[in-house]
Short mmCIF file of C-alpha atoms in Angstrom, two decimals:
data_model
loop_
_atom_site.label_atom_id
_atom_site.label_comp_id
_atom_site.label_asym_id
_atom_site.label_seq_id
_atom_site.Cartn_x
_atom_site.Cartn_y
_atom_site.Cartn_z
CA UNK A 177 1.28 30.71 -15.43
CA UNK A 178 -0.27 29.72 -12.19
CA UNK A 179 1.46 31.05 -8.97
CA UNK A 180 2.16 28.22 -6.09
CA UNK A 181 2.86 28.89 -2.64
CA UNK A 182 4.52 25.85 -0.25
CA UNK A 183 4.03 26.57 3.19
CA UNK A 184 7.16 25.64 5.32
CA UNK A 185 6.29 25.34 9.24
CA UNK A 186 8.63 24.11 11.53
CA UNK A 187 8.56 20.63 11.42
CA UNK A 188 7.86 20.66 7.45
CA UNK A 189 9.60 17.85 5.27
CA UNK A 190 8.28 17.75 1.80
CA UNK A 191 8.11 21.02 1.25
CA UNK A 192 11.07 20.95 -0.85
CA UNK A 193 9.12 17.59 -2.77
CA UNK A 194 6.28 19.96 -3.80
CA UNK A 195 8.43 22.64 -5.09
CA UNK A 196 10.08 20.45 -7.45
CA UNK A 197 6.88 19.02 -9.06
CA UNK A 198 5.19 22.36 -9.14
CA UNK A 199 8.45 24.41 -10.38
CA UNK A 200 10.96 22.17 -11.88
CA UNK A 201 8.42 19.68 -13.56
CA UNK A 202 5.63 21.64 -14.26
CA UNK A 203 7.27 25.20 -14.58
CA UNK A 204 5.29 27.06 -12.78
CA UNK A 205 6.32 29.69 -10.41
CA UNK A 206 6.98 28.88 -6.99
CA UNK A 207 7.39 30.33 -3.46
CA UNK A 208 7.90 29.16 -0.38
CA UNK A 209 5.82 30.72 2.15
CA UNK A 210 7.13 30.76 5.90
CA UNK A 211 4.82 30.21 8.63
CA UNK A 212 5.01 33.64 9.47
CA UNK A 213 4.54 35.82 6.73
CA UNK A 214 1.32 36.99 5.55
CA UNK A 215 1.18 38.27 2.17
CA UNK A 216 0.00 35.36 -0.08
CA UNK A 217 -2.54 37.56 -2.38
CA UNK A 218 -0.29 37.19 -5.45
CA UNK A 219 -0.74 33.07 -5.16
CA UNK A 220 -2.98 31.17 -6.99
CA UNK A 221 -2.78 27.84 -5.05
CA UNK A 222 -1.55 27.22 -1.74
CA UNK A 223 -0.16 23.73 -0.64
CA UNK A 224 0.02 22.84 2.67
CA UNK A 225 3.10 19.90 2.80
CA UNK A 226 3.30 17.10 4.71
CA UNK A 227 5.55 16.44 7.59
CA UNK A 228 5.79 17.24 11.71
CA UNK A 229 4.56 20.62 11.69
CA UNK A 230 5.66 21.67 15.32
CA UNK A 231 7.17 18.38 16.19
CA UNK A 232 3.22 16.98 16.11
CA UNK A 233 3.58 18.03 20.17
CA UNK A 234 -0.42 18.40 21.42
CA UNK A 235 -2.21 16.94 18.09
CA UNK A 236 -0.83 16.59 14.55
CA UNK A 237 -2.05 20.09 12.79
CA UNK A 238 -3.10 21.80 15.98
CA UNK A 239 -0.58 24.05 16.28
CA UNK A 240 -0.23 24.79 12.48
CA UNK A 241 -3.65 26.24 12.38
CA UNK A 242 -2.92 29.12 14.58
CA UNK A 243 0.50 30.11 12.82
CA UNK A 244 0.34 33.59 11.34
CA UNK A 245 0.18 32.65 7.86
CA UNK A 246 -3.13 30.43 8.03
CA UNK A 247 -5.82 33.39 8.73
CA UNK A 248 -4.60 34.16 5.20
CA UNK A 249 -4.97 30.51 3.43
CA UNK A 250 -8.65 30.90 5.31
CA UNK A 251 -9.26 33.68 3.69
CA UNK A 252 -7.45 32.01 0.36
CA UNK A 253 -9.87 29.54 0.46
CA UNK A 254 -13.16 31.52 0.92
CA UNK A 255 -12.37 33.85 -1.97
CA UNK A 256 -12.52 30.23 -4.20
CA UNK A 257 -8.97 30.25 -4.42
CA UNK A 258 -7.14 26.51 -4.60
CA UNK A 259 -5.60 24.86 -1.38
CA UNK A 260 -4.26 21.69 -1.47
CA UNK A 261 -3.15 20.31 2.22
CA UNK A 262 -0.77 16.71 1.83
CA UNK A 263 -1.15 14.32 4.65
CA UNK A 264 0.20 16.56 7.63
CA UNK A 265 -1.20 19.48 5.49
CA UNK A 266 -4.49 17.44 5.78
CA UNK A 267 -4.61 17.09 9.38
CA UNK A 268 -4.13 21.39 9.52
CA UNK A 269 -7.21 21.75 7.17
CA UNK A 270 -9.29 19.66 9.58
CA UNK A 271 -7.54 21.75 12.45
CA UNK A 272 -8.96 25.17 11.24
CA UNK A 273 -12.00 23.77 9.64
CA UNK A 274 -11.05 24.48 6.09
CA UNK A 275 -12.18 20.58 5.73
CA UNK A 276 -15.01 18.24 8.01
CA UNK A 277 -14.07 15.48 9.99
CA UNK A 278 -10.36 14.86 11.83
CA UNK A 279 -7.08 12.47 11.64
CA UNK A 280 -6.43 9.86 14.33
CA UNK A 281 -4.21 7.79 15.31
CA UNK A 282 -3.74 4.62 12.89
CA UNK A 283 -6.03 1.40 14.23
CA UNK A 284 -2.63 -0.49 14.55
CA UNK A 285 -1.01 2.45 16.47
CA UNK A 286 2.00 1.83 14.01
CA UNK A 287 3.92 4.82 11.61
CA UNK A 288 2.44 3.09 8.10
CA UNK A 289 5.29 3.78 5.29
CA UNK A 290 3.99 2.40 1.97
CA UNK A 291 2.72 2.64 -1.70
CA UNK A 292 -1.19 1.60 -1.84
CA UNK A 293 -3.84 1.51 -4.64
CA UNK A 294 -6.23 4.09 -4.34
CA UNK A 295 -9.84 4.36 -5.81
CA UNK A 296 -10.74 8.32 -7.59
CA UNK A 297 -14.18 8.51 -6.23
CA UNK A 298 -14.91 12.02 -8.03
CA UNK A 299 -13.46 12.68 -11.30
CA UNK A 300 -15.40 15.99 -11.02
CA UNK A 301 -13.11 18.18 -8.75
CA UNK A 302 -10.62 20.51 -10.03
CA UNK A 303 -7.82 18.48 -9.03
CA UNK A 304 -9.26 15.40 -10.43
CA UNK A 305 -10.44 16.46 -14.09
CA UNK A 306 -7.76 14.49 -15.47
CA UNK A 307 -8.40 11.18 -13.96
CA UNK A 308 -11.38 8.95 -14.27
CA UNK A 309 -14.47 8.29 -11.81
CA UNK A 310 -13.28 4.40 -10.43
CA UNK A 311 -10.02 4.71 -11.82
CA UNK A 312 -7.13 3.09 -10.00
CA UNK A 313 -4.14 4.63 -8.86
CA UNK A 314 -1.05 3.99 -6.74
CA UNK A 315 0.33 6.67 -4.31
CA UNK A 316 2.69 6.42 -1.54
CA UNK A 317 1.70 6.99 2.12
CA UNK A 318 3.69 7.78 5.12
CA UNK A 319 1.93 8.69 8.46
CA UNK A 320 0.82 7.61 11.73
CA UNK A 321 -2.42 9.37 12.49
CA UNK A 322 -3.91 9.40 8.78
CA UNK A 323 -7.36 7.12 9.90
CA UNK A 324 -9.91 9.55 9.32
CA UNK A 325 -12.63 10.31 11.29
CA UNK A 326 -16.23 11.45 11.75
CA UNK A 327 -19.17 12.11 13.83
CA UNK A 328 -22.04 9.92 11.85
CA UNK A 329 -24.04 13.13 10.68
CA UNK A 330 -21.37 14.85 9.16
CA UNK A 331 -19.80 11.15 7.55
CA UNK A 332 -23.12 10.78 5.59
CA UNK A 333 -23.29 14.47 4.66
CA UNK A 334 -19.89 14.50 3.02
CA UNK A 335 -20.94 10.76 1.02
CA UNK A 336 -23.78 12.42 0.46
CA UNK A 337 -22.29 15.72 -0.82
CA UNK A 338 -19.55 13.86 -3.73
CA UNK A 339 -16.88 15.46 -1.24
CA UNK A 340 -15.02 11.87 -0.99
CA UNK A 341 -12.40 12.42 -3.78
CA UNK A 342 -10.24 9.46 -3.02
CA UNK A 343 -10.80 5.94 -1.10
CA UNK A 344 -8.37 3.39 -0.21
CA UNK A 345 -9.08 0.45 -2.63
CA UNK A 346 -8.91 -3.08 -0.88
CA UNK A 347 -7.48 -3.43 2.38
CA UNK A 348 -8.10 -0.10 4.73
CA UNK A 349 -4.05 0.58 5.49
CA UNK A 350 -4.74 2.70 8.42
CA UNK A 351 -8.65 2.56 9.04
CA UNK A 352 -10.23 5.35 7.93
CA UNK A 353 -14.17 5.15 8.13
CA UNK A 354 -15.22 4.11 4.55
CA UNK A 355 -11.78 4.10 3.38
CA UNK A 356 -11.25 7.74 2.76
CA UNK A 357 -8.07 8.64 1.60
CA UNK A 358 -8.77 12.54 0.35
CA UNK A 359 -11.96 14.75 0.59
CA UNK A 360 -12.76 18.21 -0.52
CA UNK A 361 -14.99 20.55 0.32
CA UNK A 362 -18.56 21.38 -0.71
CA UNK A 363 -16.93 24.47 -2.85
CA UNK A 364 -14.37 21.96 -4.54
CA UNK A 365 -11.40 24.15 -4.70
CA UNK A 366 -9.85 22.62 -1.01
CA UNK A 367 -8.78 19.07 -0.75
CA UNK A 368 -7.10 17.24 1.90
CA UNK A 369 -5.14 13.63 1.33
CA UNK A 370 -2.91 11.59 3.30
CA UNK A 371 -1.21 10.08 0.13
CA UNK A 372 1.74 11.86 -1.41
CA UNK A 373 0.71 12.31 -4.79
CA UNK A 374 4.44 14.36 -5.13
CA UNK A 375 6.05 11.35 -4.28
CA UNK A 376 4.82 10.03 -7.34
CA UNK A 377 4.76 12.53 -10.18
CA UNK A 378 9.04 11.80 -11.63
CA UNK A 379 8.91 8.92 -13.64
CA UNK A 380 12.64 8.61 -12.68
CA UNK A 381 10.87 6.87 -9.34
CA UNK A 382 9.66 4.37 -10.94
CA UNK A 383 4.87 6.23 -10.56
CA UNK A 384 4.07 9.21 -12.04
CA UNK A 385 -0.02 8.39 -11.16
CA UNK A 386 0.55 11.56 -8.86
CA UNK A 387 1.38 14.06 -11.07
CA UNK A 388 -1.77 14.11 -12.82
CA UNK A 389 -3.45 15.74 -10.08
CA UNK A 390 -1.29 19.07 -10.58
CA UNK A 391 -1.63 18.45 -13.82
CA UNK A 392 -5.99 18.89 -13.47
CA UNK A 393 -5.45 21.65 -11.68
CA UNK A 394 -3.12 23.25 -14.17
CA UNK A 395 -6.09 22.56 -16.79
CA UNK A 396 -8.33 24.52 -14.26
CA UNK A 397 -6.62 27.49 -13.51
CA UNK A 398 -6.08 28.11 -17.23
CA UNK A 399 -9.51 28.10 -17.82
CA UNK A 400 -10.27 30.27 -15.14
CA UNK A 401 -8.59 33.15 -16.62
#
């Protein structure tokens, strides 16, 4: 069995959405992890939901980072352990450095609420074993600083480096520099995305595309121990 934690910050709203793909359709143990506490060495993955962590007052994710709870996901990560931040939960992981780059505001300065086609760019990442390199997916996206952003040095090192794991395919929803959607970093076991890939793992709602990401990671895990 592989051990999730859900962090829940103030402000957190699909917390809830990631417990019920991680424990009610994949069976897995779950726990969710308040913003305070600080014992997460018994998790195996740590999610980071989306949502308004803080109310998004100062900078989307800014305020997240220095909550009690994320010296420990820090320290989660550099041990090679799995973290997994969902659009808000993206914008944290650029916030304490866990990932390169940072989350702006949308080009059109408009909240974007929609389902868009995304391109897997690396098939080769933990979470994306079970997908294939170019495939096509749909995934639903909901935020209003999700363009992502990067000095020009450290854009080319993570192209460079395979760390692009998904790209918006056709139009550029929100205009992120070459259409990045998700990246990880150099290790592989942290990604960040802006898509909701639990919004789209119950075939009850019509896309399941999402839920082979847990799925991969599932796959992983097992063979890790």
């Amino acid at each position: 069995m592989t051990k999730f934690g859900v962090i829940v910050f103030p402000g957190s709203n699909c917390d809830r959405d990631v417990a019920y793909v991680t424990r009610d359709l994949l069976g897995q143990p779950t726990r969710m992890v308040w913003h305070q506490d600080t014992d997460i060495a018994d998790l195996d993955v740590i999610i980071i939901p989306g949502g308004f962590s803080y109310g998004d007052y100062l900078r989307c994710g800014a305020i997240a980072r220095f909550s009690p709870v994320m010296q420990q996901v820090i320290e989660h990560a550099q041990k090679g352990k799995f973290v997994l931040g969902i659009c808000n939960g993206f914008q944290v992981l650029t916030e304490a450095k866990l990932l390169p780059g940072a989350l702006t505001r949308n080009r059109d300065l408009h909240f974007i609420c929609d389902r868009v086609p995304l391109k897997v760019e690396n098939a080769n990442t933990p979470w994306t074993k079970t997908y294939s390199t170019g495939e096509v997916i749909t995934l639903p996206i909901a935020h209003g600083e999700g363009r992502f952003y990067a000095d020009k040095s450290t854009l080319s090192a993570i192209e460079d480096n395979g760390q692009v794991v998904f790209r918006y395919a056709g139009e550029n929803p929100n205009g992120s520099l070459n259409k990045i959607a998700g990246i990880c970093n150099r290790q592989g076991n942290v990604l960040g995305m802006m898509p909701h890939p639990e919004r789209a793992s119950d075939t009850m709602l019509g896309n399941s595309d999402g839920l082979s990401l847990f799925q991969g990671l599932l796959e992983k895990v097992a063979a890790l121990v």
